[in-house]
CSV table of C-alpha atoms and ligand atoms in Angstrom, one decimal:
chain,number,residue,atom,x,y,z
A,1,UNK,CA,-37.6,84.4,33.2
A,2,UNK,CA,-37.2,80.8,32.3
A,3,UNK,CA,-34.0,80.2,30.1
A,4,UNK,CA,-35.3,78.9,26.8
A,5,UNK,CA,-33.2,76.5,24.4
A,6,UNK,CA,-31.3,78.4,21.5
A,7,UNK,CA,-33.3,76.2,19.4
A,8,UNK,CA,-36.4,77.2,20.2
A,9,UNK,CA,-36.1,80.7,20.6
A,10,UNK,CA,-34.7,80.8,16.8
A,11,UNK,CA,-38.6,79.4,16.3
A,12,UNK,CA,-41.6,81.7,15.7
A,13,UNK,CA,-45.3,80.4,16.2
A,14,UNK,CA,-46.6,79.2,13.3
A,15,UNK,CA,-48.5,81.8,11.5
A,16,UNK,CA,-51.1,79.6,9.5
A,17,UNK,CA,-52.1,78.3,12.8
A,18,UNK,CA,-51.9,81.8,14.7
A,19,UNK,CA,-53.8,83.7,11.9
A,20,UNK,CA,-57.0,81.0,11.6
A,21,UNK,CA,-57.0,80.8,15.5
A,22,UNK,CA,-56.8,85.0,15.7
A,23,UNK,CA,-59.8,84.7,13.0
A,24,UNK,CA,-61.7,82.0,15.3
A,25,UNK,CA,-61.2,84.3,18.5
A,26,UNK,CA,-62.7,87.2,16.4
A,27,UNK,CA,-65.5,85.3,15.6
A,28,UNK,CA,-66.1,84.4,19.2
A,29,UNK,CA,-66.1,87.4,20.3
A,30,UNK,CA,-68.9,88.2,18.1
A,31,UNK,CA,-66.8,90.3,14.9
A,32,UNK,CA,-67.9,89.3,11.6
A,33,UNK,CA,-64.4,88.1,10.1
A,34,UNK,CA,-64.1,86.0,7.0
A,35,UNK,CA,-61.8,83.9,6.9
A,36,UNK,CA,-59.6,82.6,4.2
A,37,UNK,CA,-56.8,81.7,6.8
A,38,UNK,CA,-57.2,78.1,7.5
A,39,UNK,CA,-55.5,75.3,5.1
A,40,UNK,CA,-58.5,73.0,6.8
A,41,UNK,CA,-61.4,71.4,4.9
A,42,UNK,CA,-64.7,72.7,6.0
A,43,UNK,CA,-66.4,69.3,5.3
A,44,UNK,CA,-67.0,67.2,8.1
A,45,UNK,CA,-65.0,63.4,8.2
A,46,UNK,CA,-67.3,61.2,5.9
A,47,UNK,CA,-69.7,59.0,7.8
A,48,UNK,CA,-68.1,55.3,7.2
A,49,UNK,CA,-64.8,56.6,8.8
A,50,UNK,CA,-66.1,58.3,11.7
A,51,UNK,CA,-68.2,54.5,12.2
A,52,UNK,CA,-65.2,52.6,11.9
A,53,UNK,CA,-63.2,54.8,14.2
A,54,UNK,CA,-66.0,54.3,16.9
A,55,UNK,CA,-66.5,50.5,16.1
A,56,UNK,CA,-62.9,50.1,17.0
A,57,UNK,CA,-63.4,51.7,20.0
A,58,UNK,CA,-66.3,50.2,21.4
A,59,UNK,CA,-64.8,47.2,20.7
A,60,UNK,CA,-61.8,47.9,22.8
A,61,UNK,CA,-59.3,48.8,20.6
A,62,UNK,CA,-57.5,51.6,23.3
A,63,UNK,CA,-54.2,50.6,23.5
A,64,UNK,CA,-50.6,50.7,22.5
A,65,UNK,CA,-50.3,49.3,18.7
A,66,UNK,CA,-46.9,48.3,17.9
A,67,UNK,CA,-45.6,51.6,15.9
A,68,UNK,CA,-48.8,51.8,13.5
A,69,UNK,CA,-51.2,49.0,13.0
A,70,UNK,CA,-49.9,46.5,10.6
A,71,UNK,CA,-53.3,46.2,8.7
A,72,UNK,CA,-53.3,50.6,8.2
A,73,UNK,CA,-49.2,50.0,7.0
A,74,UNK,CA,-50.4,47.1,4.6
A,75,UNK,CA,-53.6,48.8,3.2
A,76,UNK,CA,-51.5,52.2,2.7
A,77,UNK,CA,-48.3,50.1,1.0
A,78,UNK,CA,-51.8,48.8,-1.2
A,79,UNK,CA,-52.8,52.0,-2.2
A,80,UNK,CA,-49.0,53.3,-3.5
A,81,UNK,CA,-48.7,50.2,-5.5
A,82,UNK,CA,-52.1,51.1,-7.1
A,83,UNK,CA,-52.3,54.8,-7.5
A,84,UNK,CA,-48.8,55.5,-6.8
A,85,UNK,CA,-46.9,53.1,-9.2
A,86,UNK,CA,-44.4,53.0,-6.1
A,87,UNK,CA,-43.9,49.3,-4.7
A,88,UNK,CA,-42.8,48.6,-1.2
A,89,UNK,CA,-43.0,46.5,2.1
A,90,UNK,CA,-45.7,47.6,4.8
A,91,UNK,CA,-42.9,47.8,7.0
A,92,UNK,CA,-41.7,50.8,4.9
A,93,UNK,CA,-44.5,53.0,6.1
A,94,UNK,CA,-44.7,54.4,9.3
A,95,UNK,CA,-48.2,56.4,10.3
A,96,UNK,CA,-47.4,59.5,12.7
A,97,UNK,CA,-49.6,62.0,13.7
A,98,UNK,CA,-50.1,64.2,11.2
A,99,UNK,CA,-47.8,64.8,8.3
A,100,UNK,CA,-46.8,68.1,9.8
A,101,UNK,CA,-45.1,65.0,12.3
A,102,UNK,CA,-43.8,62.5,9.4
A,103,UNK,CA,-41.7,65.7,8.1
A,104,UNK,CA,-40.8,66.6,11.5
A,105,UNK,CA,-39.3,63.2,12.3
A,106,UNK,CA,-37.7,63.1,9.0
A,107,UNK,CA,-35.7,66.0,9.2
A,108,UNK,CA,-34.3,64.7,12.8
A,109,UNK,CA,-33.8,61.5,11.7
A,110,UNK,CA,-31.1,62.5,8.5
A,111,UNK,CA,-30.3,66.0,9.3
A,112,UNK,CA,-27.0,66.6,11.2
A,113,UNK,CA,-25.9,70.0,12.6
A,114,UNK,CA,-25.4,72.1,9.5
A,115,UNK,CA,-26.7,70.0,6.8
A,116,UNK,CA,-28.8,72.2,3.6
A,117,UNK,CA,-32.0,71.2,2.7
A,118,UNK,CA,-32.8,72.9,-0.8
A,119,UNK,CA,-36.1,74.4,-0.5
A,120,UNK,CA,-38.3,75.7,-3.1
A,121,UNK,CA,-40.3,79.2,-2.6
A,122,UNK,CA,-42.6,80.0,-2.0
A,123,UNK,CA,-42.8,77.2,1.1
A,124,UNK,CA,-45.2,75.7,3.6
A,125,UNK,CA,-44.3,77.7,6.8
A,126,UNK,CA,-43.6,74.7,8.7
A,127,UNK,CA,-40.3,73.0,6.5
A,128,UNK,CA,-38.3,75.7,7.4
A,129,UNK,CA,-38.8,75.5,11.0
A,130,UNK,CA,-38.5,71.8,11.2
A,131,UNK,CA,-34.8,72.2,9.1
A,132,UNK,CA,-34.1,74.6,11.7
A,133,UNK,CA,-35.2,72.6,14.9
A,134,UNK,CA,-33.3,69.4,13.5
A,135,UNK,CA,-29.9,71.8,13.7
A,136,UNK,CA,-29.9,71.7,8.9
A,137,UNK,CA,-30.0,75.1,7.3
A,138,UNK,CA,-32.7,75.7,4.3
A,139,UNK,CA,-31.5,76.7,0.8
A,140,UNK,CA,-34.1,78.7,-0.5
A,141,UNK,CA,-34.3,78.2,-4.5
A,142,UNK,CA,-36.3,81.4,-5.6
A,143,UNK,CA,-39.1,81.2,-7.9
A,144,UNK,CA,-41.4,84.3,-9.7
A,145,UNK,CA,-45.5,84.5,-10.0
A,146,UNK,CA,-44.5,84.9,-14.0
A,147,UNK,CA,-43.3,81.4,-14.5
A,148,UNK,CA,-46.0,80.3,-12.0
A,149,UNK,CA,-43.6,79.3,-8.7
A,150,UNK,CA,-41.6,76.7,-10.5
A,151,UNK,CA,-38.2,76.0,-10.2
A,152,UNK,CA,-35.8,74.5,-12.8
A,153,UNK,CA,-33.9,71.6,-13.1
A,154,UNK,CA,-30.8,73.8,-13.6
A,155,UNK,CA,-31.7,75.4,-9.9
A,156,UNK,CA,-31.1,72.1,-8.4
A,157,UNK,CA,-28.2,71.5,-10.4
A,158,UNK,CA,-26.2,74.7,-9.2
A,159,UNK,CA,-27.7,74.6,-5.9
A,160,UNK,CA,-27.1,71.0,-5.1
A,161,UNK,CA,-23.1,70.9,-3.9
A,162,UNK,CA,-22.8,69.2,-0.7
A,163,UNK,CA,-26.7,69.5,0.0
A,164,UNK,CA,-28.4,66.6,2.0
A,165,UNK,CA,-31.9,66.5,0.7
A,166,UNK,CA,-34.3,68.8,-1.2
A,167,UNK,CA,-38.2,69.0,-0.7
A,168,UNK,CA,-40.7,68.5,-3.4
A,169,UNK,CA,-44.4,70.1,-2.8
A,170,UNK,CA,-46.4,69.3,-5.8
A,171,UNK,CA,-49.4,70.7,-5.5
A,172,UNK,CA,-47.8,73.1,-3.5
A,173,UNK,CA,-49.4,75.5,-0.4
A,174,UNK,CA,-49.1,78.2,-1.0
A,175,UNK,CA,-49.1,78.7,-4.3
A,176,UNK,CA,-51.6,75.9,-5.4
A,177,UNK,CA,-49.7,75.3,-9.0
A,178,UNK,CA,-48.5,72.0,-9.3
A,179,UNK,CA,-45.4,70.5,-12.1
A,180,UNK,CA,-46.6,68.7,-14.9
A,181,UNK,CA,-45.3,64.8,-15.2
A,182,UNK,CA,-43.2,66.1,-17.7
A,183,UNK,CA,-41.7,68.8,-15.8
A,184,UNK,CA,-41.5,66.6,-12.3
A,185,UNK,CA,-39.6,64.2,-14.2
A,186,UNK,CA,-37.2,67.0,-15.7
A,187,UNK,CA,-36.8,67.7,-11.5
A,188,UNK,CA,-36.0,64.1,-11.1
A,189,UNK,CA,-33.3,63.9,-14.1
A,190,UNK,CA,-31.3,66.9,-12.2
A,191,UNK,CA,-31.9,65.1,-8.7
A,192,UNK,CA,-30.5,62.0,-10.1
A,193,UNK,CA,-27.4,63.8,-11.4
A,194,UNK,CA,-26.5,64.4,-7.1
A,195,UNK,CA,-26.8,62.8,-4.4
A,196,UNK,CA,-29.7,64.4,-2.8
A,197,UNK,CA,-32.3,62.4,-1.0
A,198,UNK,CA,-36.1,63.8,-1.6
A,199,UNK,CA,-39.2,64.8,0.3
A,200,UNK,CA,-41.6,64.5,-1.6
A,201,UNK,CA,-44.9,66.4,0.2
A,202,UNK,CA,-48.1,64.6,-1.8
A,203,UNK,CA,-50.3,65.4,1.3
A,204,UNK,CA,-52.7,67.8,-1.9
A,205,UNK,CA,-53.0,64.7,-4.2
A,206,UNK,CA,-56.2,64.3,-4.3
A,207,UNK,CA,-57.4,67.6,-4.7
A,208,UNK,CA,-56.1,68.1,-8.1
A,209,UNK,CA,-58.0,70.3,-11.1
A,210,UNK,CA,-58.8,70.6,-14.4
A,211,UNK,CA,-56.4,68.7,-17.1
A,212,UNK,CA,-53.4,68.6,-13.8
A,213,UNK,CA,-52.4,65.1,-14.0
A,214,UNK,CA,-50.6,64.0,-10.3
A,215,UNK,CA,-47.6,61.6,-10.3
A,216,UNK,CA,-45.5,60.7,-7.6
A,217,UNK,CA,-42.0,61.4,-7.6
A,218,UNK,CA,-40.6,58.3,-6.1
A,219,UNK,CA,-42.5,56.5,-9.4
A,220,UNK,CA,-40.5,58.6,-11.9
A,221,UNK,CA,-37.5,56.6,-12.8
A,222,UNK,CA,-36.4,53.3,-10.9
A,223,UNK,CA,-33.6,54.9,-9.1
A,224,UNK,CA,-35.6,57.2,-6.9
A,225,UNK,CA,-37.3,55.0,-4.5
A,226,UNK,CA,-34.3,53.9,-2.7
A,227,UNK,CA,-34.0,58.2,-2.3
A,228,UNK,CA,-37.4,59.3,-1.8
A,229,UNK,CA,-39.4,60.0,1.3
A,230,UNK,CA,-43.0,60.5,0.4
A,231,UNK,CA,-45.0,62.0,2.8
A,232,UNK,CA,-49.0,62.1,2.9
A,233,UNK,CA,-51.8,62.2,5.4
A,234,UNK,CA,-55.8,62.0,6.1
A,235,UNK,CA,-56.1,65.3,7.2
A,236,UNK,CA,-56.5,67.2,3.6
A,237,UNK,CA,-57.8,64.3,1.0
A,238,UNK,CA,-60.9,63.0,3.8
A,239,UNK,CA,-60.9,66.1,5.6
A,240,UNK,CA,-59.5,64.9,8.8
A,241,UNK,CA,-57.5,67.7,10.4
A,242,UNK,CA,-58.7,67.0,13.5
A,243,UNK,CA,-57.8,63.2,13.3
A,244,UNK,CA,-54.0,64.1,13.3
A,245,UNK,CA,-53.0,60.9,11.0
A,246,UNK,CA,-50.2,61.3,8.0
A,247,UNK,CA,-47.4,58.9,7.2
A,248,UNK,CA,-44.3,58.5,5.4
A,249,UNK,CA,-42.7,55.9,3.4
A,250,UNK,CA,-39.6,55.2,2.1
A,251,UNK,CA,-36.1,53.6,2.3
A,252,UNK,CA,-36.4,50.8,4.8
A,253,UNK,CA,-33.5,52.2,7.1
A,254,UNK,CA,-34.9,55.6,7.2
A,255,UNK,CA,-37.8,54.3,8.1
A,256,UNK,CA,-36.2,52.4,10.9
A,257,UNK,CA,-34.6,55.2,12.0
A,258,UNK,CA,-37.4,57.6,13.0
A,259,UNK,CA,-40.0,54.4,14.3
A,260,UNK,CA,-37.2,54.3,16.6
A,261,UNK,CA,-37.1,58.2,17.2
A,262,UNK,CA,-41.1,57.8,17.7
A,263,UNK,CA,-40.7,54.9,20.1
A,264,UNK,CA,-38.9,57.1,21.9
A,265,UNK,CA,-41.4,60.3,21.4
A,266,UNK,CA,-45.0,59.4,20.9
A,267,UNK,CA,-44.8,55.8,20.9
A,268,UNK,CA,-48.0,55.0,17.9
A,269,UNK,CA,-50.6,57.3,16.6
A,270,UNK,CA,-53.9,56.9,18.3
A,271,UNK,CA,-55.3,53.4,18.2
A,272,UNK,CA,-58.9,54.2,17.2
A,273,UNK,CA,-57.9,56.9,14.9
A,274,UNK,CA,-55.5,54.3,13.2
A,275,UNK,CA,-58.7,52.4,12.5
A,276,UNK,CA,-60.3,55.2,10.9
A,277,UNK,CA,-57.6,55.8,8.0
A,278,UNK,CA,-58.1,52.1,7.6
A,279,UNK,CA,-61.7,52.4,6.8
A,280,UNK,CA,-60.5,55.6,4.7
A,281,UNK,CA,-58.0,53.6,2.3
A,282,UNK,CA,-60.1,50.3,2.0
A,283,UNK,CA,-63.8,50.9,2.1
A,284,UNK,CA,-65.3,51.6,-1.7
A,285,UNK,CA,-67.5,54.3,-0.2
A,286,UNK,CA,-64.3,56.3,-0.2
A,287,UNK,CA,-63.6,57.3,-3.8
A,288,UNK,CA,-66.9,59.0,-4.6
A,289,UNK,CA,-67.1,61.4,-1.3
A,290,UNK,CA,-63.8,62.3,-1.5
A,291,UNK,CA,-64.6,63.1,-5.6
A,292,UNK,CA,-67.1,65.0,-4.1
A,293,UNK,CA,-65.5,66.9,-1.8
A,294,UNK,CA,-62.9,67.7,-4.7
A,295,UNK,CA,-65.4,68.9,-7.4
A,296,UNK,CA,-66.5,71.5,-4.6
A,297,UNK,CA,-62.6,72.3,-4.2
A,298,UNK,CA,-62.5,73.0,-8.1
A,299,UNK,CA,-65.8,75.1,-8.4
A,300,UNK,CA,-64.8,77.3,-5.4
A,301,UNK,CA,-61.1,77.6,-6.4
A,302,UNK,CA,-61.8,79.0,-10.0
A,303,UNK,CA,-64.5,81.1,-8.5
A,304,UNK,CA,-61.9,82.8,-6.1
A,305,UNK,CA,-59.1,83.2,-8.8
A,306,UNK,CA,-61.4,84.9,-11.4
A,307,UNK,CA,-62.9,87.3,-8.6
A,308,UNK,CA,-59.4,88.2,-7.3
A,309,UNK,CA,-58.1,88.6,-11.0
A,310,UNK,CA,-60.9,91.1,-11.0
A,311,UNK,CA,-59.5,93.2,-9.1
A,312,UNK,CA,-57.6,96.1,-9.3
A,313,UNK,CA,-53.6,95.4,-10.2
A,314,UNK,CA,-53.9,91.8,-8.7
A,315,UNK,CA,-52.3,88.9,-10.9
A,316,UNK,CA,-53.3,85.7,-10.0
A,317,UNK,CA,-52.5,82.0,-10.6
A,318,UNK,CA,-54.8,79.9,-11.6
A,319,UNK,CA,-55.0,77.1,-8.6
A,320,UNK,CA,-54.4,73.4,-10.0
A,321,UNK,CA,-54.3,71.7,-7.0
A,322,UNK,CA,-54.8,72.1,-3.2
A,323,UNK,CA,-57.1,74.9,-1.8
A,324,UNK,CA,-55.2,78.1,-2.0
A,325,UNK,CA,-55.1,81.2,-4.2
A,326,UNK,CA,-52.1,83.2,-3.9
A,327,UNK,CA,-52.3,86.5,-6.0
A,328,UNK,CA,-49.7,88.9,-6.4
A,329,UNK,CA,-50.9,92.6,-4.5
A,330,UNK,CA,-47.6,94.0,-4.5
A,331,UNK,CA,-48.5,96.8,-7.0
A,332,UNK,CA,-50.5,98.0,-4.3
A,333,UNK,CA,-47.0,98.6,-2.1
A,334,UNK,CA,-47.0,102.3,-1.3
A,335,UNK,CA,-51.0,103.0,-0.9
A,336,UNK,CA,-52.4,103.3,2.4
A,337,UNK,CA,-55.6,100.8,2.6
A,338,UNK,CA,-58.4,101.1,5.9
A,339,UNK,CA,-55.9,103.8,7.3
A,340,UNK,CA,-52.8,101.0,7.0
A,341,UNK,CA,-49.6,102.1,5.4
A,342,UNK,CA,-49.5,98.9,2.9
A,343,UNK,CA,-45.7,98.3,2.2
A,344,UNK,CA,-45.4,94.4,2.2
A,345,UNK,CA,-47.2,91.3,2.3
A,346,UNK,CA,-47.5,91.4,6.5
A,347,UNK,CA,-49.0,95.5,6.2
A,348,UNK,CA,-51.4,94.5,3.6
A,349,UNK,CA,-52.6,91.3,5.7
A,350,UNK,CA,-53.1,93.5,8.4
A,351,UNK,CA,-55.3,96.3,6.8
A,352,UNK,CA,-56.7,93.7,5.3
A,353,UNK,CA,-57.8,92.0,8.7
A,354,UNK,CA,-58.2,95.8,10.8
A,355,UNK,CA,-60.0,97.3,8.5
A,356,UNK,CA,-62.1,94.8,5.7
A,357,UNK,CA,-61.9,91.9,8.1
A,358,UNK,CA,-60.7,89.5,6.1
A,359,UNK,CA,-58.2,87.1,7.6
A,360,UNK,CA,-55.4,86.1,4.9
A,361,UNK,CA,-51.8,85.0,5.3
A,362,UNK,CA,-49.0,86.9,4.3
A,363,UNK,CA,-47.2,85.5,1.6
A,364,UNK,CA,-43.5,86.4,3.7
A,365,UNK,CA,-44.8,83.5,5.6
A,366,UNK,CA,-44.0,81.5,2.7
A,367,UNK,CA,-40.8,83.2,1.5
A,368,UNK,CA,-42.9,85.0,-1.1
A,369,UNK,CA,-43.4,89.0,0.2
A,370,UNK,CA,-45.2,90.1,-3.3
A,371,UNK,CA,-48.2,87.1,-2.2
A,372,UNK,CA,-51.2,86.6,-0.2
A,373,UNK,CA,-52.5,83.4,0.4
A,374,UNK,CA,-56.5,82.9,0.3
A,375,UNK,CA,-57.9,79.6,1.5
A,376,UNK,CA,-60.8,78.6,-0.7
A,377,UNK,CA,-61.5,75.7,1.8
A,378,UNK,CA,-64.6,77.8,2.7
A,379,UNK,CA,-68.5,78.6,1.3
A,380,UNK,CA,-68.5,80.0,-2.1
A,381,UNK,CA,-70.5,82.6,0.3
A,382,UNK,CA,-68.2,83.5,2.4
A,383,UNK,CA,-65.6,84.1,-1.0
A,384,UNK,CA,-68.1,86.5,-2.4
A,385,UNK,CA,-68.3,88.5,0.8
A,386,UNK,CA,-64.5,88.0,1.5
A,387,UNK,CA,-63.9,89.4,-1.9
A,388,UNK,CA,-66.3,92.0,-2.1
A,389,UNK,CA,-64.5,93.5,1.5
A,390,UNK,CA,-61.0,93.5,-0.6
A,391,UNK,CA,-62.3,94.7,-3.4
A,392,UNK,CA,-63.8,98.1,-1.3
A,393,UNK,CA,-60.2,98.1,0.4
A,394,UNK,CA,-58.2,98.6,-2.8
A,395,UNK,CA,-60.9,100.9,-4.1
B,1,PMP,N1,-47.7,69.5,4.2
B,1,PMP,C1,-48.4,70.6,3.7
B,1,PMP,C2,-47.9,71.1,2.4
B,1,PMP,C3,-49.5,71.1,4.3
B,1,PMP,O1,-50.1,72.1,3.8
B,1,PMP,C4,-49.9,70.5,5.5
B,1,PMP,C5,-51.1,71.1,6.2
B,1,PMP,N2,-51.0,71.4,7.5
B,1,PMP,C6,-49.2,69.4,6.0
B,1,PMP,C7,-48.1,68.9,5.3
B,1,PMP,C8,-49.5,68.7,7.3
B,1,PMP,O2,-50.8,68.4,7.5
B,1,PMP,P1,-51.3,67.5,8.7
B,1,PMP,O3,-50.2,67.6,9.7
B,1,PMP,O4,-52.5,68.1,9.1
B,1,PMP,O5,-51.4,66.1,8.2
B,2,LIG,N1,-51.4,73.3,6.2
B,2,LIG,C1,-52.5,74.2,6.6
B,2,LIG,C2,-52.1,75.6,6.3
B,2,LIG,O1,-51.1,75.9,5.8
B,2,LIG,C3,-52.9,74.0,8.1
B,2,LIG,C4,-52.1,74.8,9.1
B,2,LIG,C5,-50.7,74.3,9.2
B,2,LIG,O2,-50.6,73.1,9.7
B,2,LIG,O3,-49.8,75.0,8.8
B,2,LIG,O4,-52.9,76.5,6.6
């Protein structure tokens, strides 16, 4: 057996990933599974980008681009001044592949051995992971479903001692609840009171619903630029998973820092791909198919919450932003469901898989074991049958 590093063996697989690509494999081999795993548009990449990408290529654009392509950093500083309110130089963006890779590179590039990151719950699977592989620790700052997921700004307060940073996931996956601009800037207050430097995840800002107003966090008092990273990406607003393109911008010598940690790793994000997001954050054509793609989003999402809260003993939050429903099943700890002995999150996923077939993540994934999380980034079809399969489970 090959000796692994300690780092990553402390390092599972990620489970979003390993549950939609179980689900996918079922699928293959002909089982009819719904599933709600994936956090993945279903929409194919609007026309006009997929053109521009393969213009660019055709045209020879297939090599190194110096870090990200100046014209992608300029139009994406462009589009924070103007829906943003946050004002910077292109050269304080970097474009990496994927967000999941901006975050990544952040934590290396300001984490030393040790350092706390203040985490709310419940989490996207992957922060903790990348804390861990950058050698910082994650303070988890709890939350319950009854004051849908939020934290206070007293929890930052009494958590924030000698912390380094703190992540902000607003609308958050899991949960899919999002702050108000009032309460954000109640966050920011507290953050401004120590010296923690933020994260601020936006990557669900476009999908937003109903009356849920987005502001970024950086834009919330003068002072927080100079201490916010704000990450975002293609993959979720122009449904671009695939495409692996996300960036982060920030403080000019953090930014520095990890272009010189990806000159060492992956040198530039794909040159051809690069022109893609371009077409993506300049072309007019953009605003109305990604509305489009978001009114879909809002239909499906209130569908799935009112069918789950349909159910028996199931609370659920009603999703503001992202694509995820994550409803509380943990009165249904101590049944057995499709011959499964359901006494946690992780049991319940798995009777629900075995016996309804119906792939959902387990909401210990995310530091929440009372959740599941459902993926409404799917037909309003395959809800109804997904549903309908629970629904006979708990019967
Ligand atoms: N942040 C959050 C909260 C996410 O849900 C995702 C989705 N995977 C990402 C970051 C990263 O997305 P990507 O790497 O596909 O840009
Ligand atoms: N963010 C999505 C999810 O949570 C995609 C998978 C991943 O990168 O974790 O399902």
């Amino acid at each position: 057996m090959t000796s692994l590093s300690q780092r990553i063996q402390q390092v599972p697989a990620s489970p979003t990933i390993a549950i939609t690509a179980k689900a996918k494999q079922m699928q293959n081999d002909g089982i009819d599974v719904v599933s709600f795993g994936a956090g993945e548009p279903d929409f194919d990449t609007p026309q006009f980008i997929k053109d521009a990408a393969v213009e660019a290529l055709q045209n020879g654009d297939t090599k190194y681009t110096p870090k990200s392509a100046a014209a992608l950093k300029k139009a994406i500083a462009d589009k924070l001044a103007k829906d943003n309110g946050i004002n910077i130089e292109p050269s304080q963006v970097l474009v990496t592949f994927g967000g999941k890779h901006a975050l990544y590179a952040a934590f290396q590039a300001i984490l030393d051995p040790g350092d706390k990151v203040l985490l709310p719950a419940p989490y996207w699977v992957s922060y903790t992971e990348q804390i861990k592989l950058a050698g910082g620790v994650p303070v988890i700052l709890e939350t319950t479903p009854q004051d849908n997921f939020k934290i206070t700004p007293q929890q930052i307060l009494d958590a924030a001692g000698d912390a380094k940073a703190i992540v902000i996931n607003s609308p958050s996956n899991p949960s899919g609840v999002m702050y108000t601009p009032e309460e954000l800037a109640a966050l920011a207050e507290a953050v401004l009171k120590t010296d923690l430097l933020v994260l601020s995840d936006e990557i669900y800002e476009k999908l937003i619903y109903g009356d849920n107003k987005f502001v970024s966090f950086a834009a919330l008092d003068p002072k927080l630029p100079e201490r916010t990273l704000t990450f975002n990406g293609l993959a979720k607003t122009y449904s671009m998973t695939g495409w692996r393109l996300g960036w982060v911008a920030g403080p000019q010598d953090v930014i520095s820092a990890i272009a010189r940690l990806m000159s060492h790793e992956t040198t530039n994000p794909v040159s051809f791909a690069q022109a893609g997001a371009l077409a993506a954050y300049t072309d007019p054509q953009a605003a109305g198919v990604v509305e489009t793609m978001r009114q879909e989003f809002e239909k499906r999402g209130k569908h799935m919450a009112a069918r789950l809260r349909e159910l028996p003993n199931v609370t659920c939050v009603q999703p503001m932003g992202a694509f995820y429903c994550f409803p509380d099943i943990s009165a249904h700890f101590g049944r057995t469901l499709g011959g499964v002995e359901v006494t946690d999150s992780m049991s319940f996923a798995k009777a629900a898989l075995d016996a309804a077939k119906v792939a959902i993540v387990p909401g210990v994934a995310f530091g929440e074991d009372r959740c599941i999380r459902l993926s409404f980034a799917t037909s309003m079809e395959q809800i109804d049958k997904g549903i309908d399969r629970i629904a006979e489970l708990l019967k």
